[in-house]
GROMACS .gro file of N, CA and C in nm:
model
  297
    1UNK      N    1  12.671   0.567   2.797
    1UNK     CA    2  12.607   0.687   2.846
    1UNK      C    3  12.677   0.733   2.972
    2UNK      N    4  12.724   0.855   2.974
    2UNK     CA    5  12.786   0.913   3.092
    2UNK      C    6  12.691   1.015   3.154
    3UNK      N    7  12.686   1.016   3.286
    3UNK     CA    8  12.606   1.114   3.357
    3UNK      C    9  12.695   1.185   3.458
    4UNK      N   10  12.656   1.307   3.494
    4UNK     CA   11  12.738   1.383   3.587
    4UNK      C   12  12.660   1.436   3.706
    5UNK      N   13  12.528   1.414   3.709
    5UNK     CA   14  12.452   1.463   3.825
    5UNK      C   15  12.335   1.370   3.856
    6UNK      N   16  12.273   1.393   3.971
    6UNK     CA   17  12.168   1.305   4.019
    6UNK      C   18  12.045   1.305   3.930
    7UNK      N   19  12.009   1.418   3.872
    7UNK     CA   20  11.893   1.424   3.784
    7UNK      C   21  11.913   1.336   3.661
    8UNK      N   22  12.032   1.343   3.602
    8UNK     CA   23  12.062   1.258   3.485
    8UNK      C   24  12.060   1.111   3.524
    9UNK      N   25  12.118   1.078   3.640
    9UNK     CA   26  12.119   0.940   3.685
    9UNK      C   27  11.978   0.889   3.708
   10UNK      N   28  11.895   0.968   3.774
   10UNK     CA   29  11.757   0.927   3.798
   10UNK      C   30  11.681   0.903   3.669
   11UNK      N   31  11.705   0.986   3.569
   11UNK     CA   32  11.639   0.967   3.439
   11UNK      C   33  11.681   0.835   3.376
   12UNK      N   34  11.807   0.798   3.390
   12UNK     CA   35  11.857   0.673   3.332
   12UNK      C   36  11.807   0.550   3.408
   13UNK      N   37  11.814   0.553   3.541
   13UNK     CA   38  11.778   0.432   3.617
   13UNK      C   39  11.628   0.410   3.620
   14UNK      N   40  11.549   0.515   3.600
   14UNK     CA   41  11.404   0.499   3.599
   14UNK      C   42  11.351   0.468   3.460
   15UNK      N   43  11.438   0.471   3.360
   15UNK     CA   44  11.394   0.449   3.224
   15UNK      C   45  11.418   0.307   3.173
   16UNK      N   46  11.481   0.221   3.254
   16UNK     CA   47  11.514   0.085   3.211
   16UNK      C   48  11.493  -0.012   3.325
   17UNK      N   49  11.469  -0.138   3.290
   17UNK     CA   50  11.449  -0.241   3.393
   17UNK      C   51  11.576  -0.265   3.473
   18UNK      N   52  11.688  -0.295   3.405
   18UNK     CA   53  11.815  -0.322   3.473
   18UNK      C   54  11.920  -0.225   3.421
   19UNK      N   55  11.982  -0.154   3.515
   19UNK     CA   56  12.086  -0.058   3.480
   19UNK      C   57  12.209  -0.089   3.565
   20UNK      N   58  12.323  -0.098   3.499
   20UNK     CA   59  12.450  -0.116   3.567
   20UNK      C   60  12.522   0.018   3.565
   21UNK      N   61  12.547   0.074   3.683
   21UNK     CA   62  12.618   0.201   3.693
   21UNK      C   63  12.763   0.171   3.726
   22UNK      N   64  12.852   0.222   3.642
   22UNK     CA   65  12.996   0.203   3.655
   22UNK      C   66  13.058   0.332   3.707
   23UNK      N   67  13.099   0.332   3.834
   23UNK     CA   68  13.173   0.444   3.890
   23UNK      C   69  13.320   0.421   3.856
   24UNK      N   70  13.380   0.513   3.783
   24UNK     CA   71  13.517   0.493   3.733
   24UNK      C   72  13.596   0.622   3.746
   25UNK      N   73  13.725   0.613   3.714
   25UNK     CA   74  13.812   0.730   3.706
   25UNK      C   75  13.900   0.716   3.582
   26UNK      N   76  13.933   0.828   3.521
   26UNK     CA   77  14.014   0.827   3.399
   26UNK      C   78  14.150   0.761   3.421
   27UNK      N   79  14.207   0.775   3.539
   27UNK     CA   80  14.341   0.724   3.570
   27UNK      C   81  14.340   0.579   3.615
   28UNK      N   82  14.226   0.516   3.624
   28UNK     CA   83  14.212   0.381   3.681
   28UNK      C   84  14.236   0.272   3.576
   29UNK      N   85  14.343   0.194   3.594
   29UNK     CA   86  14.375   0.085   3.501
   29UNK      C   87  14.266  -0.021   3.493
   30UNK      N   88  14.218  -0.075   3.607
   30UNK     CA   89  14.110  -0.175   3.601
   30UNK      C   90  13.983  -0.121   3.536
   31UNK      N   91  13.957   0.009   3.553
   31UNK     CA   92  13.840   0.070   3.488
   31UNK      C   93  13.854   0.064   3.336
   32UNK      N   94  13.974   0.097   3.288
   32UNK     CA   95  13.999   0.092   3.144
   32UNK      C   96  13.990  -0.051   3.092
   33UNK      N   97  14.036  -0.146   3.172
   33UNK     CA   98  14.031  -0.287   3.131
   33UNK      C   99  13.886  -0.337   3.123
   34UNK      N  100  13.798  -0.282   3.204
   34UNK     CA  101  13.658  -0.325   3.205
   34UNK      C  102  13.577  -0.265   3.089
   35UNK      N  103  13.626  -0.157   3.030
   35UNK     CA  104  13.550  -0.084   2.928
   35UNK      C  105  13.500  -0.171   2.813
   36UNK      N  106  13.583  -0.257   2.752
   36UNK     CA  107  13.532  -0.340   2.641
   36UNK      C  108  13.421  -0.436   2.686
   37UNK      N  109  13.433  -0.490   2.805
   37UNK     CA  110  13.329  -0.580   2.856
   37UNK      C  111  13.199  -0.505   2.879
   38UNK      N  112  13.209  -0.387   2.935
   38UNK     CA  113  13.088  -0.306   2.959
   38UNK      C  114  13.023  -0.268   2.827
   39UNK      N  115  13.104  -0.233   2.727
   39UNK     CA  116  13.050  -0.200   2.595
   39UNK      C  117  12.977  -0.320   2.536
   40UNK      N  118  13.032  -0.439   2.560
   40UNK     CA  119  12.975  -0.561   2.504
   40UNK      C  120  12.838  -0.594   2.564
   41UNK      N  121  12.822  -0.574   2.696
   41UNK     CA  122  12.695  -0.610   2.760
   41UNK      C  123  12.592  -0.498   2.755
   42UNK      N  124  12.635  -0.375   2.723
   42UNK     CA  125  12.544  -0.261   2.719
   42UNK      C  126  12.430  -0.286   2.621
   43UNK      N  127  12.310  -0.284   2.672
   43UNK     CA  128  12.193  -0.306   2.589
   43UNK      C  129  12.158  -0.451   2.569
   44UNK      N  130  12.251  -0.541   2.600
   44UNK     CA  131  12.225  -0.684   2.585
   44UNK      C  132  12.179  -0.744   2.718
   45UNK      N  133  12.256  -0.722   2.823
   45UNK     CA  134  12.225  -0.775   2.955
   45UNK      C  135  12.165  -0.666   3.044
   46UNK      N  136  12.218  -0.548   3.032
   46UNK     CA  137  12.173  -0.433   3.111
   46UNK      C  138  12.212  -0.306   3.038
   47UNK      N  139  12.147  -0.198   3.073
   47UNK     CA  140  12.189  -0.068   3.025
   47UNK      C  141  12.306  -0.025   3.112
   48UNK      N  142  12.415   0.021   3.052
   48UNK     CA  143  12.534   0.062   3.126
   48UNK      C  144  12.541   0.215   3.128
   49UNK      N  145  12.556   0.268   3.249
   49UNK     CA  146  12.571   0.411   3.270
   49UNK      C  147  12.704   0.433   3.341
   50UNK      N  148  12.785   0.525   3.291
   50UNK     CA  149  12.916   0.551   3.348
   50UNK      C  150  12.917   0.684   3.423
   51UNK      N  151  12.982   0.683   3.541
   51UNK     CA  152  12.994   0.804   3.620
   51UNK      C  153  13.141   0.821   3.659
   52UNK      N  154  13.200   0.931   3.613
   52UNK     CA  155  13.338   0.964   3.649
   52UNK      C  156  13.334   1.021   3.791
   53UNK      N  157  13.401   0.955   3.885
   53UNK     CA  158  13.393   0.996   4.025
   53UNK      C  159  13.452   1.134   4.049
   54UNK      N  160  13.540   1.178   3.961
   54UNK     CA  161  13.599   1.309   3.980
   54UNK      C  162  13.509   1.421   3.930
   55UNK      N  163  13.418   1.389   3.839
   55UNK     CA  164  13.323   1.487   3.789
   55UNK      C  165  13.193   1.486   3.867
   56UNK      N  166  13.165   1.377   3.936
   56UNK     CA  167  13.040   1.362   4.010
   56UNK      C  168  13.069   1.310   4.150
   57UNK      N  169  13.144   1.387   4.225
   57UNK     CA  170  13.184   1.344   4.359
   57UNK      C  171  13.064   1.325   4.451
   58UNK      N  172  12.959   1.404   4.433
   58UNK     CA  173  12.840   1.389   4.517
   58UNK      C  174  12.774   1.253   4.497
   59UNK      N  175  12.770   1.205   4.374
   59UNK     CA  176  12.712   1.072   4.348
   59UNK      C  177  12.801   0.961   4.404
   60UNK      N  178  12.933   0.978   4.391
   60UNK     CA  179  13.025   0.879   4.447
   60UNK      C  180  13.008   0.871   4.598
   61UNK      N  181  12.990   0.984   4.661
   61UNK     CA  182  12.969   0.986   4.806
   61UNK      C  183  12.834   0.922   4.841
   62UNK      N  184  12.731   0.957   4.769
   62UNK     CA  185  12.596   0.904   4.796
   62UNK      C  186  12.595   0.751   4.792
   63UNK      N  187  12.668   0.693   4.696
   63UNK     CA  188  12.668   0.547   4.682
   63UNK      C  189  12.789   0.482   4.748
   64UNK      N  190  12.856   0.555   4.838
   64UNK     CA  191  12.965   0.502   4.919
   64UNK      C  192  13.076   0.436   4.836
   65UNK      N  193  13.113   0.502   4.727
   65UNK     CA  194  13.220   0.452   4.642
   65UNK      C  195  13.354   0.479   4.710
   66UNK      N  196  13.423   0.372   4.745
   66UNK     CA  197  13.550   0.385   4.814
   66UNK      C  198  13.669   0.342   4.727
   67UNK      N  199  13.639   0.273   4.618
   67UNK     CA  200  13.743   0.233   4.523
   67UNK      C  201  13.679   0.224   4.385
   68UNK      N  202  13.764   0.227   4.284
   68UNK     CA  203  13.714   0.217   4.147
   68UNK      C  204  13.783   0.101   4.077
   69UNK      N  205  13.712   0.034   3.990
   69UNK     CA  206  13.572   0.057   3.959
   69UNK      C  207  13.479   0.003   4.068
   70UNK      N  208  13.366   0.070   4.084
   70UNK     CA  209  13.256   0.021   4.168
   70UNK      C  210  13.134   0.016   4.079
   71UNK      N  211  13.061  -0.093   4.090
   71UNK     CA  212  12.941  -0.115   4.009
   71UNK      C  213  12.819  -0.122   4.099
   72UNK      N  214  12.712  -0.055   4.059
   72UNK     CA  215  12.586  -0.059   4.132
   72UNK      C  216  12.479  -0.103   4.033
   73UNK      N  217  12.401  -0.204   4.072
   73UNK     CA  218  12.292  -0.253   3.989
   73UNK      C  219  12.162  -0.190   4.037
   74UNK      N  220  12.087  -0.135   3.942
   74UNK     CA  221  11.955  -0.080   3.971
   74UNK      C  222  11.852  -0.162   3.896
   75UNK      N  223  11.747  -0.201   3.965
   75UNK     CA  224  11.634  -0.268   3.901
   75UNK      C  225  11.510  -0.186   3.930
   76UNK      N  226  11.444  -0.145   3.823
   76UNK     CA  227  11.325  -0.062   3.834
   76UNK      C  228  11.348   0.060   3.923
   77UNK      N  229  11.464   0.123   3.906
   77UNK     CA  230  11.495   0.246   3.977
   77UNK      C  231  11.552   0.231   4.116
   78UNK      N  232  11.564   0.110   4.167
   78UNK     CA  233  11.614   0.086   4.303
   78UNK      C  234  11.749   0.015   4.298
   79UNK      N  235  11.845   0.061   4.380
   79UNK     CA  236  11.974  -0.006   4.391
   79UNK      C  237  11.953  -0.141   4.459
   80UNK      N  238  12.000  -0.248   4.392
   80UNK     CA  239  11.980  -0.382   4.448
   80UNK      C  240  12.109  -0.449   4.491
   81UNK      N  241  12.223  -0.408   4.436
   81UNK     CA  242  12.350  -0.470   4.472
   81UNK      C  243  12.464  -0.378   4.431
   82UNK      N  244  12.579  -0.397   4.496
   82UNK     CA  245  12.696  -0.316   4.467
   82UNK      C  246  12.819  -0.402   4.483
   83UNK      N  247  12.917  -0.379   4.396
   83UNK     CA  248  13.042  -0.457   4.400
   83UNK      C  249  13.156  -0.369   4.349
   84UNK      N  250  13.272  -0.384   4.413
   84UNK     CA  251  13.391  -0.309   4.372
   84UNK      C  252  13.492  -0.404   4.310
   85UNK      N  253  13.568  -0.352   4.214
   85UNK     CA  254  13.675  -0.430   4.152
   85UNK      C  255  13.638  -0.481   4.015
   86UNK      N  256  13.741  -0.513   3.939
   86UNK     CA  257  13.723  -0.564   3.805
   86UNK      C  258  13.667  -0.707   3.806
   87UNK      N  259  13.602  -0.744   3.697
   87UNK     CA  260  13.544  -0.877   3.680
   87UNK      C  261  13.563  -0.922   3.536
   88UNK      N  262  13.561  -1.052   3.517
   88UNK     CA  263  13.558  -1.105   3.381
   88UNK      C  264  13.417  -1.088   3.327
   89UNK      N  265  13.402  -1.106   3.198
   89UNK     CA  266  13.269  -1.096   3.139
   89UNK      C  267  13.175  -1.200   3.201
   90UNK      N  268  13.225  -1.322   3.220
   90UNK     CA  269  13.142  -1.428   3.279
   90UNK      C  270  13.099  -1.394   3.421
   91UNK      N  271  13.192  -1.341   3.500
   91UNK     CA  272  13.158  -1.303   3.637
   91UNK      C  273  13.054  -1.191   3.638
   92UNK      N  274  13.071  -1.094   3.550
   92UNK     CA  275  12.978  -0.983   3.542
   92UNK      C  276  12.839  -1.030   3.500
   93UNK      N  277  12.832  -1.113   3.398
   93UNK     CA  278  12.703  -1.165   3.352
   93UNK      C  279  12.635  -1.247   3.463
   94UNK      N  280  12.712  -1.329   3.531
   94UNK     CA  281  12.658  -1.411   3.640
   94UNK      C  282  12.605  -1.323   3.752
   95UNK      N  283  12.683  -1.222   3.789
   95UNK     CA  284  12.642  -1.131   3.896
   95UNK      C  285  12.515  -1.056   3.858
   96UNK      N  286  12.506  -1.008   3.735
   96UNK     CA  287  12.387  -0.935   3.692
   96UNK      C  288  12.264  -1.024   3.692
   97UNK      N  289  12.285  -1.153   3.669
   97UNK     CA  290  12.173  -1.247   3.671
   97UNK      C  291  12.118  -1.273   3.809
   98UNK      N  292  12.198  -1.246   3.912
   98UNK     CA  293  12.155  -1.273   4.049
   98UNK      C  294  12.139  -1.148   4.133
   99UNK      N  295  12.185  -1.035   4.084
   99UNK     CA  296  12.182  -0.910   4.165
   99UNK      C  297  12.040  -0.856   4.177
   0.00000   0.00000   0.00000
């Protein structure tokens, strides 16, 4: 699921218990490398929402995205943790379990 504005993001993060928001860019190699892992965990560990930082610069600014990929975990509509950089599937699963 891709979103481009705050209203869409709010609808997604308030509709699920755990949501992982992936701030990415089309030109980002690590972002592309993370895509299969994110597809794999989507709906299993967390709902995954993707935000292209070039299409939604206001959201990238709001969540202080300084590099891509940046991941923000939302639980019950509230941001609980944030991390930048690529991760293995195991690292991502572990982080989501503690975030």
